[in-house]
Short mmCIF file of C-alpha atoms and ligand atoms in Angstrom, two decimals:
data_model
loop_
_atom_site.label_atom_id
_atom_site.label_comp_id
_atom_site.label_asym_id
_atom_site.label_seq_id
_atom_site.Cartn_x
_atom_site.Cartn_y
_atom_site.Cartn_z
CA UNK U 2 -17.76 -4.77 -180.71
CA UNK U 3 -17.39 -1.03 -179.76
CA UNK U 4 -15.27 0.21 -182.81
CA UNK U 5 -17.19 -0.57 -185.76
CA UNK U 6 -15.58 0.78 -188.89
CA UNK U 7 -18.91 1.67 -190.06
CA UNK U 8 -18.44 5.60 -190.01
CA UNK U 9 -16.05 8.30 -191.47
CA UNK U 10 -14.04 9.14 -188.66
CA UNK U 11 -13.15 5.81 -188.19
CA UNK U 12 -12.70 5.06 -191.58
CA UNK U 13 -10.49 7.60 -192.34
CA UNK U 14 -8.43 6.82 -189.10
CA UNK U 15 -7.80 3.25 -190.57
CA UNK U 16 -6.74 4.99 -193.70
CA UNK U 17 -4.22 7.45 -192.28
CA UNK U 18 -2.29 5.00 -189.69
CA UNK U 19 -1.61 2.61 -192.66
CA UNK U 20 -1.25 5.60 -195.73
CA UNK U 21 -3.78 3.01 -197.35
CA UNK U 22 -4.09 4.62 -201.28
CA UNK U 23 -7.28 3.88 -202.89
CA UNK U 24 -6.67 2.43 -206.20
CA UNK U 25 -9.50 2.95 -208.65
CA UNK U 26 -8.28 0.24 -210.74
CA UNK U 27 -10.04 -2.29 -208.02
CA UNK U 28 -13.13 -0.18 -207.72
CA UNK U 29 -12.19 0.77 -204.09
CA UNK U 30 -15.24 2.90 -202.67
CA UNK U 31 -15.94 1.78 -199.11
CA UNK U 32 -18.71 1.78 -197.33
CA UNK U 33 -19.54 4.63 -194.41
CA UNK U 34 -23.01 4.54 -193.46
CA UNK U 35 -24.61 2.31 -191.03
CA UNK U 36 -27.91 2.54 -191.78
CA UNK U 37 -27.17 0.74 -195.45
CA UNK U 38 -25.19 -1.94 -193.86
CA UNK U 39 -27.76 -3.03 -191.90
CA UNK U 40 -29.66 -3.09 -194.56
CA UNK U 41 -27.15 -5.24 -196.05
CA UNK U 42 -27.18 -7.18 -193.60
CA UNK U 43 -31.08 -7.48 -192.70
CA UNK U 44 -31.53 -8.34 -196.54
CA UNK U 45 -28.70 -11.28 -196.64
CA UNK U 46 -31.13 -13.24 -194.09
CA UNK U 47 -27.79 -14.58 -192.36
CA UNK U 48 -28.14 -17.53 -189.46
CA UNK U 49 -25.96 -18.33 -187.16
CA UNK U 50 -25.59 -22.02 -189.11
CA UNK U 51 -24.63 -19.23 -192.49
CA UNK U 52 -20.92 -19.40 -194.18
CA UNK U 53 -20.96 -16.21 -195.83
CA UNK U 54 -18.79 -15.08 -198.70
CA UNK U 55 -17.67 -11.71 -199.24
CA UNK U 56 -16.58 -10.45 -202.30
CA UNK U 57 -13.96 -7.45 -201.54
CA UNK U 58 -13.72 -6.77 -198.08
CA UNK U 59 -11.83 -3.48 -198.03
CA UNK U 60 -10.75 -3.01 -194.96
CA UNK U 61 -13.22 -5.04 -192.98
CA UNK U 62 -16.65 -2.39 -193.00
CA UNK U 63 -19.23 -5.01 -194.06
CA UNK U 64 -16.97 -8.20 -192.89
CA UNK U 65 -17.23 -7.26 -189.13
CA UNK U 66 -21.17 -6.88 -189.42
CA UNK U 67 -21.03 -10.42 -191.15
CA UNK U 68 -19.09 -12.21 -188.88
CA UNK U 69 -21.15 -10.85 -186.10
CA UNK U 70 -24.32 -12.73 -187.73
CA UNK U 71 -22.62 -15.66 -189.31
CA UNK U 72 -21.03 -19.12 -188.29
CA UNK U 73 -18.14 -18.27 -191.07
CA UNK U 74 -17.45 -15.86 -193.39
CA UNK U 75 -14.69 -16.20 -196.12
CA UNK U 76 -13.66 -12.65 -197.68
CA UNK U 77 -11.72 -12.88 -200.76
CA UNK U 78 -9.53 -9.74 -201.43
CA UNK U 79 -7.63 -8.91 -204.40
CA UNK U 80 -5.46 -5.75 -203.12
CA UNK U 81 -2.36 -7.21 -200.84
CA UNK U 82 -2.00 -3.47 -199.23
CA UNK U 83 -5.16 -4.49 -197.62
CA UNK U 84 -4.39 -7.17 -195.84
CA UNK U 85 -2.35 -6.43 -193.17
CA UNK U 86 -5.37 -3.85 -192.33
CA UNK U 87 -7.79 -7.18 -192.56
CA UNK U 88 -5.40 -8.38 -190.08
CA UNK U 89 -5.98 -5.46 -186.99
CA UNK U 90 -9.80 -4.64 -188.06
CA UNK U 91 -10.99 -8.64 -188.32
CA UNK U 92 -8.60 -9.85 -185.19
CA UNK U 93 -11.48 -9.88 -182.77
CA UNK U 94 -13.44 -12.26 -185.38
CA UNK U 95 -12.36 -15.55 -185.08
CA UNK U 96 -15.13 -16.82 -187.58
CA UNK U 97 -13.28 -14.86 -190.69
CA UNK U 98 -11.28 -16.04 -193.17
CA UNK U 99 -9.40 -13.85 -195.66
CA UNK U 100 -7.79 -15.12 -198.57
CA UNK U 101 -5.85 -12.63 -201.07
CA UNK U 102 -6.85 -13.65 -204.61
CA UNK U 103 -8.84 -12.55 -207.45
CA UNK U 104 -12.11 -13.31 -206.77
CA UNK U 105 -12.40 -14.16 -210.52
CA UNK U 106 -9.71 -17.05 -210.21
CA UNK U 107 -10.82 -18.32 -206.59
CA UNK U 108 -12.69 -22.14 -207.19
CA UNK U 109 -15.75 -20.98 -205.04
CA UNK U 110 -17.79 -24.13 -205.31
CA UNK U 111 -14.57 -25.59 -203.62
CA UNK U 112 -14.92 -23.15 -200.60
CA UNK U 113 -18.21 -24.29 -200.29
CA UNK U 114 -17.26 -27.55 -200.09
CA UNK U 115 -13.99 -26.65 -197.72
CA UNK U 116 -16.11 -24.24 -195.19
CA UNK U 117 -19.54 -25.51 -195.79
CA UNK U 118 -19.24 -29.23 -196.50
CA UNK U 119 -20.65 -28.28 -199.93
CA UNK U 120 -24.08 -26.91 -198.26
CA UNK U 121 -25.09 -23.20 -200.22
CA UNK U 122 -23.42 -20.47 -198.90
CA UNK U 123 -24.73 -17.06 -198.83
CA UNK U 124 -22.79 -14.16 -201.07
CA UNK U 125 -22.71 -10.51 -199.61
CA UNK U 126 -20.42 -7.71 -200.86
CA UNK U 127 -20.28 -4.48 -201.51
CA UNK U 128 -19.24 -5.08 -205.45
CA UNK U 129 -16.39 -3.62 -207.12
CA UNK U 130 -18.33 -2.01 -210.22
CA UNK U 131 -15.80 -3.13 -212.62
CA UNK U 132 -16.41 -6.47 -212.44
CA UNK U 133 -19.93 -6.96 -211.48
CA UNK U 134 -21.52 -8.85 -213.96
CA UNK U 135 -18.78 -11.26 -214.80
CA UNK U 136 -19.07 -12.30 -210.65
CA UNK U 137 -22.30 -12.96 -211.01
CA UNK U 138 -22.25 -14.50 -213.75
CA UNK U 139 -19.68 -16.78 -212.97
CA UNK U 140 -21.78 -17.57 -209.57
CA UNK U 141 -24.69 -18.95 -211.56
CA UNK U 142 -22.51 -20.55 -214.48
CA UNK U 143 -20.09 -22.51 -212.24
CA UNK U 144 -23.12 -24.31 -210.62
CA UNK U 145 -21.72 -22.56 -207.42
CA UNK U 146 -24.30 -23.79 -204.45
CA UNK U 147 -25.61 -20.36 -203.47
CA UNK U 148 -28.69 -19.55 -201.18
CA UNK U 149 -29.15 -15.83 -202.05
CA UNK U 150 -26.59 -13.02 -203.24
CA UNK U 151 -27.04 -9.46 -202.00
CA UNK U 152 -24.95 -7.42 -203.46
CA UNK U 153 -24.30 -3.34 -203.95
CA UNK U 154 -24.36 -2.84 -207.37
CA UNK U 155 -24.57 0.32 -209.59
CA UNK U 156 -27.79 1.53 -209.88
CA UNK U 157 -28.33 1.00 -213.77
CA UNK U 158 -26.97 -2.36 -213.25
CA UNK U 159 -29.62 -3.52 -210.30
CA UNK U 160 -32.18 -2.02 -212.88
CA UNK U 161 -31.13 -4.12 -215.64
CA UNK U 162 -31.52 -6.95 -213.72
CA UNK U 163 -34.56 -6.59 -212.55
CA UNK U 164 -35.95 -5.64 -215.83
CA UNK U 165 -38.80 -7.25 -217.71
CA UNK U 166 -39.16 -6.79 -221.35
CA UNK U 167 -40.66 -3.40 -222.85
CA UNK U 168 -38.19 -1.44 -220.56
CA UNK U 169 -35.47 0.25 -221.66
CA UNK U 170 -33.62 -2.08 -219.67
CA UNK U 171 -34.65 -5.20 -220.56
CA UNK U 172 -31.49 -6.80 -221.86
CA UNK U 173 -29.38 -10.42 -221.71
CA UNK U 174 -28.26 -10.05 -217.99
CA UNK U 175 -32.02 -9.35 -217.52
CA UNK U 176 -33.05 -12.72 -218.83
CA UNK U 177 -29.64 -14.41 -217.47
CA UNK U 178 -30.01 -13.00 -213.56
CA UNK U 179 -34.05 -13.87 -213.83
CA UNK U 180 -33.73 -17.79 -215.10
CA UNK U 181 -31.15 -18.38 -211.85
CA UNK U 182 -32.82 -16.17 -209.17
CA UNK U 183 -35.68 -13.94 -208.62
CA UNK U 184 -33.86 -10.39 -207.89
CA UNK U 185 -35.45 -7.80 -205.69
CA UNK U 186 -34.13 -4.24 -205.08
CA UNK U 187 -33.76 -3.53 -201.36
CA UNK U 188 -32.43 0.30 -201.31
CA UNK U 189 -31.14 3.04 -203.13
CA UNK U 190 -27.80 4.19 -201.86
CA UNK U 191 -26.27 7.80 -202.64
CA UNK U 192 -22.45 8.77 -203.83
CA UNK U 193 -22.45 10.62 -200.05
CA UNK U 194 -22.15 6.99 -198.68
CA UNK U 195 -19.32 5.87 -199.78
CA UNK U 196 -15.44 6.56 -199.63
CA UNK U 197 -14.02 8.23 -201.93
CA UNK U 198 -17.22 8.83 -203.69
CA UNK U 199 -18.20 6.77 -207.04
CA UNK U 200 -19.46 8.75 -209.75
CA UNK U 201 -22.26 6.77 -210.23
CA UNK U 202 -25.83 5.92 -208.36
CA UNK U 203 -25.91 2.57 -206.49
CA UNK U 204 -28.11 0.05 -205.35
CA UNK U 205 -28.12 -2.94 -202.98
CA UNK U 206 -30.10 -6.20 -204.88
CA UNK U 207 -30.82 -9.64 -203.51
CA UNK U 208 -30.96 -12.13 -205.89
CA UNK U 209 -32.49 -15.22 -204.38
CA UNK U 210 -31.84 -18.15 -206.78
CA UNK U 211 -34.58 -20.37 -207.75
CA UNK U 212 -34.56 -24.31 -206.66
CA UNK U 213 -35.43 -25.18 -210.50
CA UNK U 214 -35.44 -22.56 -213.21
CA UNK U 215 -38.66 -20.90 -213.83
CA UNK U 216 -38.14 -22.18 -217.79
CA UNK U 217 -37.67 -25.68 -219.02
CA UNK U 218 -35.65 -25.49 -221.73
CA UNK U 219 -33.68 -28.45 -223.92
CA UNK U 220 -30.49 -26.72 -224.39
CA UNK U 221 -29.70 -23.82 -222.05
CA UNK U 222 -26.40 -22.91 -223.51
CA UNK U 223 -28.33 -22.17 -226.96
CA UNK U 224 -31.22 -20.18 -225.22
CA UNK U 225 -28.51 -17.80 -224.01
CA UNK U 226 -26.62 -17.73 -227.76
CA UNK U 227 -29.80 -16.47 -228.57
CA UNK U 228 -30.03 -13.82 -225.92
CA UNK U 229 -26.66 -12.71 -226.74
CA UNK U 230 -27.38 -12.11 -230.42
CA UNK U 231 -30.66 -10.69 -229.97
CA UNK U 232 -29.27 -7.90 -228.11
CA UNK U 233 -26.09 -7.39 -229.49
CA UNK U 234 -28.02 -6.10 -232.27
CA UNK U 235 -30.58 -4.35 -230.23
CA UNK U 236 -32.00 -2.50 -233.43
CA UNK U 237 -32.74 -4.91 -235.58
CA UNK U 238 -35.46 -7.48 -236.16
CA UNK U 239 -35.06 -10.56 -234.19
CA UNK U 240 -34.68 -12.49 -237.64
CA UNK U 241 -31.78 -10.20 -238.42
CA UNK U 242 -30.04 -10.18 -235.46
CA UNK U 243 -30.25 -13.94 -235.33
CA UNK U 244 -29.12 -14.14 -239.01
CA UNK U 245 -26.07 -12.02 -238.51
CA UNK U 246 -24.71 -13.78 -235.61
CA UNK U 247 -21.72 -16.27 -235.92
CA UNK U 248 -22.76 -17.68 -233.04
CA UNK U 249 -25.48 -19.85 -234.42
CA UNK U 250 -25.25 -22.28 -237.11
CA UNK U 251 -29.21 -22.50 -238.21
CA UNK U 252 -29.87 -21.08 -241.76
CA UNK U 253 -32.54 -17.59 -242.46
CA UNK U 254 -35.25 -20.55 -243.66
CA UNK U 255 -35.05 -22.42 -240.24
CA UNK U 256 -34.73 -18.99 -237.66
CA UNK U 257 -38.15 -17.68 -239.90
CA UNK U 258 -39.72 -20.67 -239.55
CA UNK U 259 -39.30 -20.62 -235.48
CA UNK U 260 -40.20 -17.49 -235.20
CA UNK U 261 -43.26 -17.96 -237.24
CA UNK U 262 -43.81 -21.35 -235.34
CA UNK U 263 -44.18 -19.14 -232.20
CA UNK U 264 -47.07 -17.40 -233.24
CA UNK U 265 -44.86 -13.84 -233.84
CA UNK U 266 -44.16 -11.67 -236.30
CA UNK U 267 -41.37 -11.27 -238.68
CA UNK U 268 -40.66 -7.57 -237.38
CA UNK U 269 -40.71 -8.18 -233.33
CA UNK U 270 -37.54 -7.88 -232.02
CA UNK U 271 -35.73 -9.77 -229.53
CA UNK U 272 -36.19 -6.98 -226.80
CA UNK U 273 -40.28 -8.03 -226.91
CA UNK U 274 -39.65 -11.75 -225.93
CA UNK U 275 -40.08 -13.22 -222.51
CA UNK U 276 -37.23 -15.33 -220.75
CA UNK U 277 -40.23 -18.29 -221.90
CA UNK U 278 -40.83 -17.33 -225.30
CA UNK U 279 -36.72 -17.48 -226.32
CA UNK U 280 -36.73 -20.61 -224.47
CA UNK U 281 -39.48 -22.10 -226.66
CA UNK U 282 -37.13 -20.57 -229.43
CA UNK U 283 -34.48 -22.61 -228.74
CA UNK U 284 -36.30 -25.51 -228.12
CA UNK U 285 -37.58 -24.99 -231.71
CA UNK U 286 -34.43 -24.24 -232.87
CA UNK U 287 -32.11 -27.12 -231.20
CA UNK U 288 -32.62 -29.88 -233.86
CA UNK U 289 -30.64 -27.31 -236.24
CA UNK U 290 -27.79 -26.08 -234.31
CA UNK U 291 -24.53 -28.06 -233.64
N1 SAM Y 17 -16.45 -4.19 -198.67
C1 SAM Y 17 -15.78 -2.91 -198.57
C2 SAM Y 17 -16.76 -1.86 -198.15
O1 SAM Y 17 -17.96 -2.07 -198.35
O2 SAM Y 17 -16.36 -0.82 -197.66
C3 SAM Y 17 -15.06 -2.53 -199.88
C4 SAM Y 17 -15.91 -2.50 -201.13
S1 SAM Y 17 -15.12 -1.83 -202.55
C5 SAM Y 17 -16.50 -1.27 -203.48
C6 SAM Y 17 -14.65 -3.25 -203.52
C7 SAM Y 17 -13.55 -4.12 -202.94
O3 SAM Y 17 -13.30 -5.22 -203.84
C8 SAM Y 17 -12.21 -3.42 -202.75
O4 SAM Y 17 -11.69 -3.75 -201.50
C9 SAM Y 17 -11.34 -4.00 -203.87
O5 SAM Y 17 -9.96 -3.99 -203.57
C10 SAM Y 17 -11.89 -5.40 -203.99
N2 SAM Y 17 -11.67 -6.04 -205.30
C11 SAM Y 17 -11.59 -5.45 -206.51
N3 SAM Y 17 -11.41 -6.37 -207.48
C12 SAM Y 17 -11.40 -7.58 -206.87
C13 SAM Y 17 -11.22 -8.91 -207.33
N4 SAM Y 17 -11.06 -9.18 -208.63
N5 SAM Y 17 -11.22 -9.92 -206.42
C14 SAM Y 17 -11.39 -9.65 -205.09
N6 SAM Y 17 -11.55 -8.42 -204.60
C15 SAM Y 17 -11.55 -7.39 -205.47
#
């Protein structure tokens, strides 16, 4: 297709003959380099056989590259204003469609099952930054079949996923991202590429989920109770933090004795453990939580 939106001038065009307004409140910055979307796209590993989702299409930057590499893609858009855009900038792209929901509400395993016959699908977007972690989150939780996600985050968030403990980093979407997928930063992308420009560093991730999780662990749920409490009190001892929260049911006697059982000390804290050493944690500590 000649008129790829993939550049200011057109961009902008798009965005005066419909007086689109940006609204920050949806994380609207869109995409207006090339040269990151096909890294995008070279990243996402797409096949023609691929149903692709997009997360936020905007008005179509990223979408149009998909659908040119894809069987289908789905793009799921939250902002009605931009829909009647979708409509001009996708028409040529018979392989796309949109659906005008929150992303957060939208039963995604069942578009996998209604586009894919349930097969993975592949996740690409250009992320609004309010919302990240709670998508990808949800992705994982839900049991949603996914191949690979590659996704533009903000730079301190691709970090903290790919984080490994001792960093500054390191925290419980760390350990959460790396027991569903491997992650692997693919580019560092600049305020100067967006439109308007964010405030913030970004980064474009793939996170390529594992076929079984790199831990075997008796009670995931509980492993990631005890995530959450270890670094919601980042400060303190791991015995502390664990003590304190009302998340967990165990008694002081029962946490030191797991923690002793594991061969550490009473002052590590919870930032020093590996995604195996808080599953062997919870393992210990299963029999004693309801
Ligand atoms: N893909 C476009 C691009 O790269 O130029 C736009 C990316 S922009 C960072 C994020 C997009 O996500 C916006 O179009 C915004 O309206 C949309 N969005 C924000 N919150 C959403 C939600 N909860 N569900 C679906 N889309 C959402």
């Amino acid at each position: 297709m000649e008129h790829k939106l993939s550049n200011p001038k057109e961009t902008i065009q798009v965005i005066q003959k419909y007086q689109f307004a940006f609204q920050k409140k949806f994380g609207q910055n869109f995409l207006i380099d090339p040269h990151v979307l096909d890294k995008i796209i070279a990243a996402a590993q797409i096949s023609d056989s691929d149903c692709v989702l997009e997360i936020g299409p905007g008005i179509g930057t990223l979408t149009q590259y998909l659908a040119e590499k894809a069987r289908q893609v789905v793009a799921v858009e939250i902002d009605s204003n931009l829909i009647p855009i979708l409509g001009e900038t996708l028409k040529d792209y018979p392989n796309v469609t949109v659906i005008n929901e929150d992303i957060l509400k939208v039963d995604i395993e069942g578009l996998a099952g209604t586009y894919n016959q349930g097969r993975p699908i592949k996740v690409v977007a250009n992320l609004p930054y309010y919302i990240t972690t709670p998508i990808i989150m949800s992705l994982f939780e839900q049991q949603v079949p996914v191949d690979n996600i590659t996704v533009m985050v903000q730079k301190e968030v691709a970090d903290r996923m790919q984080a490994g403990p001792g960093s500054k980093d390191y925290g419980a979407l760390s350990l959460a991202v790396q027991y569903y997928a491997s992650p692997y930063i693919v580019a560092n992308v600049p305020p100067n590429c967006f439109i308007p420009r964010p405030n913030v560093g970004s980064a474009v991730i793939r996170l390529t989920r594992h076929k079984e999780p790199p831990v075997k662990v008796k009670d995931a749920k509980l492993m990631f109770r005890l995530i959450r409490a270890s670094f919601n009190q980042r400060r303190k001892t791991l015995q502390n933090s664990l003590n304190n929260s009302p998340e967990l049911s165990c008694t002081k006697e029962q946490i030191g004795e797991a923690i002793r059982s594991l061969g550490l000390g009473a002052t590590i804290r919870g930032e020093a453990l590996t995604l195996e050493q808080f599953a062997a944690l919870a393992d210990c500590l299963a029999e004693h939580t309801g």
